[in-house]
Amino acid sequence: MPTNCQPDQNEFDNEERYMTTADIIRKRGFPLEVHQAVTEDGYILELHRIPYGRNGLLPNNRSRPVFLQHGLLWNDHAWMMNPTNSSLAFILADHGYDVWMGNSRGNSNSRKHVSLDPEKEEYWNFTWDEMGRFDIPASIDYILNVTGQDKLSAYIGYSLGCTLFFIGAIDKPKLNNQVEMMIGLGPTASIAHLDNFYRYLGMAVKSYHFLVRMTCTTVLHSNDGFSHNLLKLFCDSGRFAANLCVHLLFQIFGYSQSYYVSALNAIIGHYPDGTSIGAAVQFLQHSNSGESFHHFDYGCHENRKRYGTCTPAHYDLSLVTAPVYLMSGDKDPIAPPKDVQWLATKLGNLKSSTEIESPFTHGDFLWSTRATELVYLPIISLLSTSHLTSSI
């Protein structure tokens, strides 16, 4: 059970729970630019840019942008939920980096399309495969075009944000040359050793997929949906309910021994934030298919039409040739050590794989009181070293 619940000054202030991430950035005293990137298949993605920090320290002419990509069912609130001096997006900005944050198709910031209606089923007909193939390249191309740079200083992904980079780098090889480095936090590809209650749902993934199709369910856990609004009301109803909601969160992400209370108070307003049934089902498929990293499994008949085989085609991770640095937690139930070790043996240009022993869970990358010490400052050091090397 948690032993170091840090009650910062905003412990009982739930204001940010009801704010957009753009409003939170402004409230914290940072400059903000809102951009939109359009994917090849017409999805309109909202990007949030913090061009410099509160100290007014501008990126120098050789400083390249840093791109942050959240995980499954998140939005970019993931990078700013802690107090300002303990949130990665703000730390990077205050260190003089040009910070860009992505939002995956389907979440509340990116629920737009050039022609499809988000209220209709066709909009939600996507999986990881499309998110990686289209969203990540479109976002990176847009950032490089706006900034006039040829590369990002770094792509920093969390959880599914890592998965999508790998897919993008495999499907569109030029992506490998558009980043100085890829930093993966709690990286997922294989999740054969998933260690939370989702593993039981994964055992019944075919039945689950059939059920949601029969009920015409298209979007999973929409942030503005009835069930999520009901959950918000429950979690706000008293101390017991709030503690129960934290317990549920820890059932998914692992039991954190240190966290900011304000971060978990605000999180219910931003997580979960909606995705397609296909993206959720692909997660469950991977939990039930051994150590592997593959396309969506449509069933034998459709697989033959799409991939030429009865089983879904596998991604060749050796084609990820961008320099990759992995950071994982020793008690991470979603990216367990065995799965990260498997991933590390498959990547084409792994530079390092660091396992944090604290203990450290999947959620700790975002809300731990020790995340700055164990994750964020080492990232700053890594970026600084890379910048000095590239400047020589």
Short mmCIF file of C-alpha atoms in Angstrom, two decimals:
data_model
loop_
_atom_site.label_atom_id
_atom_site.label_comp_id
_atom_site.label_asym_id
_atom_site.label_seq_id
_atom_site.Cartn_x
_atom_site.Cartn_y
_atom_site.Cartn_z
CA MET A 1 0.00 0.00 0.00
CA PRO A 2 1.15 3.58 -0.55
CA THR A 3 3.47 4.83 2.16
CA ASN A 4 4.34 8.35 0.97
CA CYS A 5 1.26 10.21 -0.21
CA GLN A 6 2.59 13.73 -0.74
CA PRO A 7 -0.07 16.35 0.16
CA ASP A 8 1.17 19.34 -1.86
CA GLN A 9 -0.43 22.75 -1.55
CA ASN A 10 -3.20 21.90 -4.03
CA GLU A 11 -4.21 18.65 -2.34
CA PHE A 12 -7.89 19.49 -2.03
CA ASP A 13 -8.08 21.80 -5.07
CA ASN A 14 -9.82 19.92 -7.86
CA GLU A 15 -9.90 22.92 -10.20
CA GLU A 16 -7.65 21.28 -12.79
CA ARG A 17 -9.94 18.27 -12.91
CA TYR A 18 -12.44 20.40 -14.81
CA MET A 19 -9.97 22.36 -16.96
CA THR A 20 -8.71 21.57 -20.43
CA THR A 21 -5.03 20.80 -20.75
CA ALA A 22 -4.58 24.06 -22.67
CA ASP A 23 -6.09 25.98 -19.75
CA ILE A 24 -3.87 24.13 -17.28
CA ILE A 25 -0.75 25.14 -19.21
CA ARG A 26 -1.80 28.78 -19.11
CA LYS A 27 -2.77 28.55 -15.43
CA ARG A 28 0.69 27.24 -14.59
CA GLY A 29 2.23 30.35 -16.18
CA PHE A 30 3.54 28.95 -19.47
CA PRO A 31 3.10 30.24 -23.02
CA LEU A 32 0.91 28.04 -25.21
CA GLU A 33 0.36 27.50 -28.90
CA VAL A 34 -2.42 25.22 -30.17
CA HIS A 35 -1.74 23.51 -33.51
CA GLN A 36 -3.56 20.97 -35.65
CA ALA A 37 -1.95 18.26 -37.76
CA VAL A 38 -3.97 16.34 -40.35
CA THR A 39 -3.15 12.67 -40.97
CA GLU A 40 -3.11 10.91 -44.33
CA ASP A 41 -6.47 9.36 -43.49
CA GLY A 42 -8.05 12.67 -42.48
CA TYR A 43 -7.93 12.70 -38.68
CA ILE A 44 -7.26 16.13 -37.17
CA LEU A 45 -4.88 15.94 -34.22
CA GLU A 46 -4.43 18.74 -31.70
CA LEU A 47 -0.85 19.49 -30.67
CA HIS A 48 0.03 21.69 -27.71
CA ARG A 49 3.29 23.60 -27.87
CA ILE A 50 5.14 25.23 -24.97
CA PRO A 51 7.83 27.12 -26.89
CA TYR A 52 9.76 28.25 -23.81
CA GLY A 53 9.60 28.23 -20.02
CA ARG A 54 8.55 30.65 -17.30
CA ASN A 55 12.05 32.10 -17.17
CA GLY A 56 11.73 33.21 -20.79
CA LEU A 57 14.70 31.05 -21.78
CA LEU A 58 14.25 30.58 -25.51
CA PRO A 59 15.53 27.51 -27.36
CA ASN A 60 18.71 28.48 -29.20
CA ASN A 61 18.96 28.16 -32.96
CA ARG A 62 20.40 24.67 -32.76
CA SER A 63 17.93 23.40 -30.19
CA ARG A 64 15.47 20.96 -31.67
CA PRO A 65 11.94 20.34 -30.42
CA VAL A 66 10.99 17.56 -28.01
CA PHE A 67 7.77 15.63 -28.66
CA LEU A 68 5.78 13.89 -25.90
CA GLN A 69 3.19 11.21 -26.71
CA HIS A 70 0.81 9.81 -24.09
CA GLY A 71 -0.50 6.29 -23.61
CA LEU A 72 -3.77 4.43 -24.21
CA LEU A 73 -6.93 6.28 -23.07
CA TRP A 74 -4.93 9.37 -22.04
CA ASN A 75 -4.50 12.87 -23.37
CA ASP A 76 -1.53 15.19 -22.87
CA HIS A 77 -2.60 15.87 -19.28
CA ALA A 78 -0.35 12.90 -18.52
CA TRP A 79 2.68 15.20 -18.82
CA MET A 80 1.44 17.96 -16.49
CA MET A 81 -0.52 16.39 -13.63
CA ASN A 82 2.14 16.84 -10.95
CA PRO A 83 3.12 20.17 -9.37
CA THR A 84 4.83 22.40 -11.92
CA ASN A 85 8.40 21.66 -10.86
CA SER A 86 7.66 17.92 -10.97
CA SER A 87 5.88 17.60 -14.35
CA LEU A 88 7.99 16.58 -17.35
CA ALA A 89 6.48 19.02 -19.86
CA PHE A 90 7.12 22.00 -17.60
CA ILE A 91 10.57 20.82 -16.53
CA LEU A 92 11.62 20.53 -20.19
CA ALA A 93 10.24 23.99 -21.01
CA ASP A 94 12.01 25.57 -18.05
CA HIS A 95 15.25 23.95 -19.25
CA GLY A 96 14.92 25.77 -22.56
CA TYR A 97 13.36 23.03 -24.73
CA ASP A 98 10.67 23.63 -27.34
CA VAL A 99 8.04 21.22 -26.00
CA TRP A 100 5.31 19.69 -28.18
CA MET A 101 2.64 17.31 -26.86
CA GLY A 102 0.57 15.02 -29.04
CA ASN A 103 -3.01 13.88 -28.64
CA SER A 104 -4.10 10.58 -30.20
CA ARG A 105 -7.10 10.38 -32.48
CA GLY A 106 -10.33 9.92 -30.58
CA ASN A 107 -9.47 11.67 -27.33
CA SER A 108 -11.26 14.86 -26.31
CA ASN A 109 -8.60 17.08 -27.88
CA SER A 110 -8.41 15.25 -31.21
CA ARG A 111 -11.97 14.12 -31.91
CA LYS A 112 -12.14 15.70 -35.38
CA HIS A 113 -11.89 14.60 -39.00
CA VAL A 114 -11.91 16.32 -42.37
CA SER A 115 -15.05 14.41 -43.41
CA LEU A 116 -16.08 11.74 -40.88
CA ASP A 117 -18.51 12.43 -38.05
CA PRO A 118 -17.19 11.39 -34.60
CA GLU A 119 -20.78 10.49 -33.70
CA LYS A 120 -20.75 7.79 -36.39
CA GLU A 121 -19.18 4.34 -36.32
CA GLU A 122 -16.93 4.92 -39.33
CA TYR A 123 -14.88 7.53 -37.46
CA TRP A 124 -13.97 4.97 -34.78
CA ASN A 125 -12.82 2.27 -37.20
CA PHE A 126 -9.14 2.32 -36.22
CA THR A 127 -6.60 0.32 -34.21
CA TRP A 128 -3.00 0.78 -33.05
CA ASP A 129 -1.96 0.08 -36.63
CA GLU A 130 -3.56 3.24 -38.00
CA MET A 131 -2.57 5.32 -34.97
CA GLY A 132 1.08 4.40 -35.43
CA ARG A 133 1.12 4.48 -39.22
CA PHE A 134 -0.60 7.85 -39.55
CA ASP A 135 -0.76 9.84 -36.29
CA ILE A 136 2.90 9.77 -35.30
CA PRO A 137 4.37 10.58 -38.75
CA ALA A 138 1.81 13.36 -39.28
CA SER A 139 2.59 14.92 -35.91
CA ILE A 140 6.36 14.78 -36.37
CA ASP A 141 6.22 16.06 -39.96
CA TYR A 142 4.06 18.98 -38.80
CA ILE A 143 6.41 19.90 -35.95
CA LEU A 144 9.49 19.81 -38.17
CA ASN A 145 7.75 21.90 -40.80
CA VAL A 146 6.67 24.58 -38.28
CA THR A 147 10.03 24.75 -36.51
CA GLY A 148 12.18 24.46 -39.63
CA GLN A 149 14.24 21.72 -38.00
CA ASP A 150 15.30 18.48 -39.66
CA LYS A 151 15.03 16.37 -36.50
CA LEU A 152 13.45 16.26 -33.08
CA SER A 153 15.82 16.36 -30.12
CA ALA A 154 13.76 13.48 -28.81
CA TYR A 155 10.53 11.59 -29.13
CA ILE A 156 9.44 10.68 -25.59
CA GLY A 157 6.67 8.10 -25.42
CA TYR A 158 4.80 6.67 -22.48
CA SER A 159 3.24 3.19 -22.67
CA LEU A 160 1.24 3.05 -25.93
CA GLY A 161 3.08 6.20 -26.99
CA CYS A 162 6.13 3.93 -27.37
CA THR A 163 4.16 1.30 -29.26
CA LEU A 164 2.92 3.85 -31.78
CA PHE A 165 6.44 5.13 -32.44
CA PHE A 166 7.66 1.59 -33.14
CA ILE A 167 4.81 1.03 -35.61
CA GLY A 168 5.45 4.38 -37.30
CA ALA A 169 9.19 3.75 -37.59
CA ILE A 170 8.57 0.31 -39.11
CA ASP A 171 5.87 1.40 -41.57
CA LYS A 172 7.52 4.71 -42.52
CA PRO A 173 11.31 4.21 -42.28
CA LYS A 174 12.10 7.94 -42.74
CA LEU A 175 10.75 8.44 -39.21
CA ASN A 176 13.94 6.82 -37.88
CA ASN A 177 15.95 9.71 -39.30
CA GLN A 178 13.64 12.41 -37.95
CA VAL A 179 14.58 11.96 -34.28
CA GLU A 180 17.89 12.25 -32.46
CA MET A 181 16.61 9.64 -30.04
CA MET A 182 13.50 7.85 -28.87
CA ILE A 183 12.99 7.59 -25.10
CA GLY A 184 10.45 4.99 -24.03
CA LEU A 185 8.88 5.20 -20.56
CA GLY A 186 7.03 2.07 -19.46
CA PRO A 187 7.38 0.82 -23.07
CA THR A 188 4.86 -1.64 -24.45
CA ALA A 189 5.06 -3.94 -27.47
CA SER A 190 4.66 -7.46 -26.16
CA ILE A 191 2.44 -7.53 -23.06
CA ALA A 192 2.48 -11.29 -22.63
CA HIS A 193 3.25 -10.90 -18.92
CA LEU A 194 0.54 -8.31 -18.19
CA ASP A 195 -0.04 -8.38 -14.44
CA ASN A 196 -3.33 -6.63 -13.67
CA PHE A 197 -6.99 -7.59 -13.99
CA TYR A 198 -6.98 -6.89 -17.73
CA ARG A 199 -5.18 -10.19 -18.24
CA TYR A 200 -8.42 -11.99 -17.35
CA LEU A 201 -10.34 -9.90 -19.88
CA GLY A 202 -7.63 -10.75 -22.41
CA MET A 203 -8.43 -14.43 -22.00
CA ALA A 204 -11.94 -13.67 -23.24
CA VAL A 205 -10.98 -11.07 -25.86
CA LYS A 206 -13.00 -12.71 -28.67
CA SER A 207 -16.13 -12.77 -26.54
CA TYR A 208 -15.51 -9.18 -25.44
CA HIS A 209 -15.06 -8.02 -29.03
CA PHE A 210 -18.23 -9.84 -30.10
CA LEU A 211 -20.20 -8.27 -27.24
CA VAL A 212 -19.19 -4.69 -28.00
CA ARG A 213 -19.94 -5.20 -31.70
CA MET A 214 -23.38 -6.61 -30.93
CA THR A 215 -24.15 -3.64 -28.69
CA CYS A 216 -22.94 -1.22 -31.41
CA THR A 217 -20.37 0.27 -29.03
CA THR A 218 -17.90 2.42 -30.97
CA VAL A 219 -16.01 4.57 -28.45
CA LEU A 220 -14.53 3.22 -25.22
CA HIS A 221 -14.59 5.35 -22.06
CA SER A 222 -15.32 8.70 -23.63
CA ASN A 223 -14.38 11.48 -21.20
CA ASP A 224 -17.74 13.20 -21.73
CA GLY A 225 -19.79 9.99 -21.71
CA PHE A 226 -22.53 9.16 -19.21
CA SER A 227 -20.57 6.41 -17.44
CA HIS A 228 -17.49 8.61 -16.99
CA ASN A 229 -19.53 11.54 -15.69
CA LEU A 230 -21.14 9.15 -13.23
CA LEU A 231 -17.69 7.99 -12.13
CA LYS A 232 -16.62 11.62 -11.58
CA LEU A 233 -19.66 12.23 -9.38
CA PHE A 234 -18.94 9.10 -7.36
CA CYS A 235 -15.26 9.91 -6.85
CA ASP A 236 -16.25 13.41 -5.72
CA SER A 237 -18.87 12.20 -3.27
CA GLY A 238 -16.60 11.82 -0.23
CA ARG A 239 -13.29 10.64 1.17
CA PHE A 240 -14.23 6.96 1.10
CA ALA A 241 -15.30 7.15 -2.56
CA ALA A 242 -12.16 9.09 -3.47
CA ASN A 243 -9.96 6.46 -1.84
CA LEU A 244 -11.85 3.71 -3.66
CA CYS A 245 -11.23 5.46 -6.98
CA VAL A 246 -7.52 5.68 -6.21
CA HIS A 247 -7.57 1.97 -5.37
CA LEU A 248 -9.16 1.22 -8.76
CA LEU A 249 -6.49 3.29 -10.51
CA PHE A 250 -3.76 1.39 -8.70
CA GLN A 251 -5.38 -1.90 -9.70
CA ILE A 252 -4.62 -0.89 -13.29
CA PHE A 253 -1.28 0.92 -12.99
CA GLY A 254 0.23 -0.78 -9.95
CA TYR A 255 0.31 0.32 -6.32
CA SER A 256 2.40 3.47 -5.98
CA GLN A 257 4.29 3.99 -2.76
CA SER A 258 4.70 7.72 -3.33
CA TYR A 259 2.49 10.10 -5.26
CA TYR A 260 1.11 13.62 -5.30
CA VAL A 261 -2.43 13.65 -3.94
CA SER A 262 -3.34 16.61 -6.16
CA ALA A 263 -2.34 14.63 -9.25
CA LEU A 264 -4.71 11.80 -8.42
CA ASN A 265 -7.44 14.25 -7.44
CA ALA A 266 -7.27 15.82 -10.89
CA ILE A 267 -6.76 12.68 -12.93
CA ILE A 268 -10.41 11.58 -13.01
CA GLY A 269 -11.23 14.63 -15.12
CA HIS A 270 -8.79 13.56 -17.82
CA TYR A 271 -8.48 9.77 -17.67
CA PRO A 272 -9.83 7.73 -19.30
CA ASP A 273 -10.32 9.95 -22.33
CA GLY A 274 -11.71 7.74 -25.04
CA THR A 275 -10.39 5.52 -27.79
CA SER A 276 -11.76 3.06 -30.31
CA ILE A 277 -12.87 -0.43 -29.45
CA GLY A 278 -10.25 -1.64 -31.94
CA ALA A 279 -7.40 -0.02 -30.01
CA ALA A 280 -8.59 -1.54 -26.73
CA VAL A 281 -9.12 -4.97 -28.28
CA GLN A 282 -5.63 -4.92 -29.79
CA PHE A 283 -4.25 -4.35 -26.30
CA LEU A 284 -6.13 -7.40 -25.03
CA GLN A 285 -5.05 -9.46 -28.05
CA HIS A 286 -1.42 -8.80 -27.19
CA SER A 287 -1.96 -9.92 -23.62
CA ASN A 288 -3.16 -13.26 -24.94
CA SER A 289 -0.75 -14.00 -27.81
CA GLY A 290 2.57 -14.72 -26.13
CA GLU A 291 5.72 -12.68 -26.57
CA SER A 292 4.97 -10.97 -29.87
CA PHE A 293 4.21 -7.64 -31.52
CA HIS A 294 1.67 -7.87 -34.28
CA HIS A 295 -1.04 -6.18 -36.31
CA PHE A 296 -4.69 -6.31 -35.32
CA ASP A 297 -6.19 -9.79 -35.44
CA TYR A 298 -9.37 -9.66 -37.54
CA GLY A 299 -9.89 -13.42 -37.60
CA CYS A 300 -8.56 -15.92 -40.11
CA HIS A 301 -10.74 -14.92 -43.08
CA GLU A 302 -10.05 -11.19 -42.89
CA ASN A 303 -6.42 -11.74 -41.90
CA ARG A 304 -5.86 -13.68 -45.13
CA LYS A 305 -7.22 -10.77 -47.15
CA ARG A 306 -5.14 -8.18 -45.30
CA TYR A 307 -1.93 -10.02 -44.45
CA GLY A 308 -1.97 -13.14 -46.63
CA THR A 309 -1.94 -15.44 -43.60
CA CYS A 310 -4.46 -16.79 -41.12
CA THR A 311 -2.69 -15.09 -38.23
CA PRO A 312 -1.94 -11.36 -38.03
CA ALA A 313 1.34 -10.16 -39.51
CA HIS A 314 4.13 -9.45 -37.03
CA TYR A 315 6.02 -6.17 -36.81
CA ASP A 316 9.78 -6.45 -37.32
CA LEU A 317 11.21 -4.38 -34.47
CA SER A 318 14.72 -4.62 -35.93
CA LEU A 319 13.52 -2.01 -38.45
CA VAL A 320 13.34 0.54 -35.62
CA THR A 321 16.79 1.99 -36.28
CA ALA A 322 16.42 5.29 -34.41
CA PRO A 323 18.53 5.32 -31.21
CA VAL A 324 16.25 3.99 -28.45
CA TYR A 325 16.59 4.44 -24.69
CA LEU A 326 14.15 2.45 -22.56
CA MET A 327 13.18 3.19 -18.96
CA SER A 328 11.01 0.66 -17.14
CA GLY A 329 9.73 0.02 -13.63
CA ASP A 330 10.51 -3.05 -11.59
CA LYS A 331 6.88 -3.31 -10.40
CA ASP A 332 5.15 -2.24 -13.62
CA PRO A 333 2.10 -4.47 -14.27
CA ILE A 334 1.49 -3.14 -17.82
CA ALA A 335 5.10 -3.16 -19.04
CA PRO A 336 6.54 -5.90 -16.82
CA PRO A 337 10.32 -6.49 -16.78
CA LYS A 338 10.06 -9.71 -18.82
CA ASP A 339 8.22 -7.94 -21.65
CA VAL A 340 10.65 -5.01 -21.64
CA GLN A 341 13.56 -7.46 -21.74
CA TRP A 342 11.97 -9.16 -24.75
CA LEU A 343 11.51 -5.79 -26.47
CA ALA A 344 15.11 -4.82 -25.79
CA THR A 345 16.38 -7.90 -27.66
CA LYS A 346 14.31 -7.08 -30.75
CA LEU A 347 14.98 -3.38 -31.37
CA GLY A 348 17.38 -2.45 -34.17
CA ASN A 349 19.33 0.27 -32.35
CA LEU A 350 18.89 -0.02 -28.59
CA LYS A 351 21.28 2.27 -26.72
CA SER A 352 20.24 1.42 -23.17
CA SER A 353 17.50 -0.20 -21.13
CA THR A 354 17.25 1.00 -17.53
CA GLU A 355 15.07 -0.69 -14.95
CA ILE A 356 14.10 1.62 -12.08
CA GLU A 357 14.05 -0.12 -8.73
CA SER A 358 12.19 1.87 -6.13
CA PRO A 359 9.73 -0.03 -6.38
CA PHE A 360 8.39 1.74 -9.47
CA THR A 361 5.06 1.11 -11.22
CA HIS A 362 3.48 2.08 -14.55
CA GLY A 363 1.74 5.08 -13.03
CA ASP A 364 4.87 6.25 -11.22
CA PHE A 365 6.29 7.59 -14.49
CA LEU A 366 3.55 10.22 -14.30
CA TRP A 367 2.61 10.87 -10.66
CA SER A 368 5.37 9.63 -8.37
CA THR A 369 7.01 12.13 -6.03
CA ARG A 370 10.28 10.51 -7.15
CA ALA A 371 9.66 10.74 -10.90
CA THR A 372 11.74 13.92 -11.21
CA GLU A 373 14.72 12.33 -9.49
CA LEU A 374 14.48 8.90 -11.12
CA VAL A 375 13.14 9.72 -14.60
CA TYR A 376 12.87 13.39 -15.59
CA LEU A 377 16.30 14.69 -14.56
CA PRO A 378 18.05 11.67 -16.16
CA ILE A 379 16.13 12.54 -19.36
CA ILE A 380 17.42 16.14 -19.15
CA SER A 381 20.96 14.81 -18.73
CA LEU A 382 20.54 12.49 -21.71
CA LEU A 383 19.22 15.33 -23.89
CA SER A 384 22.02 17.64 -22.78
CA THR A 385 24.68 15.04 -23.57
CA SER A 386 23.15 14.42 -26.99
CA HIS A 387 23.02 18.16 -27.73
CA LEU A 388 26.68 18.61 -26.81
CA THR A 389 27.67 15.64 -28.98
CA SER A 390 25.68 16.86 -31.99
CA SER A 391 27.19 20.35 -31.62
CA ILE A 392 30.79 19.12 -31.88
#
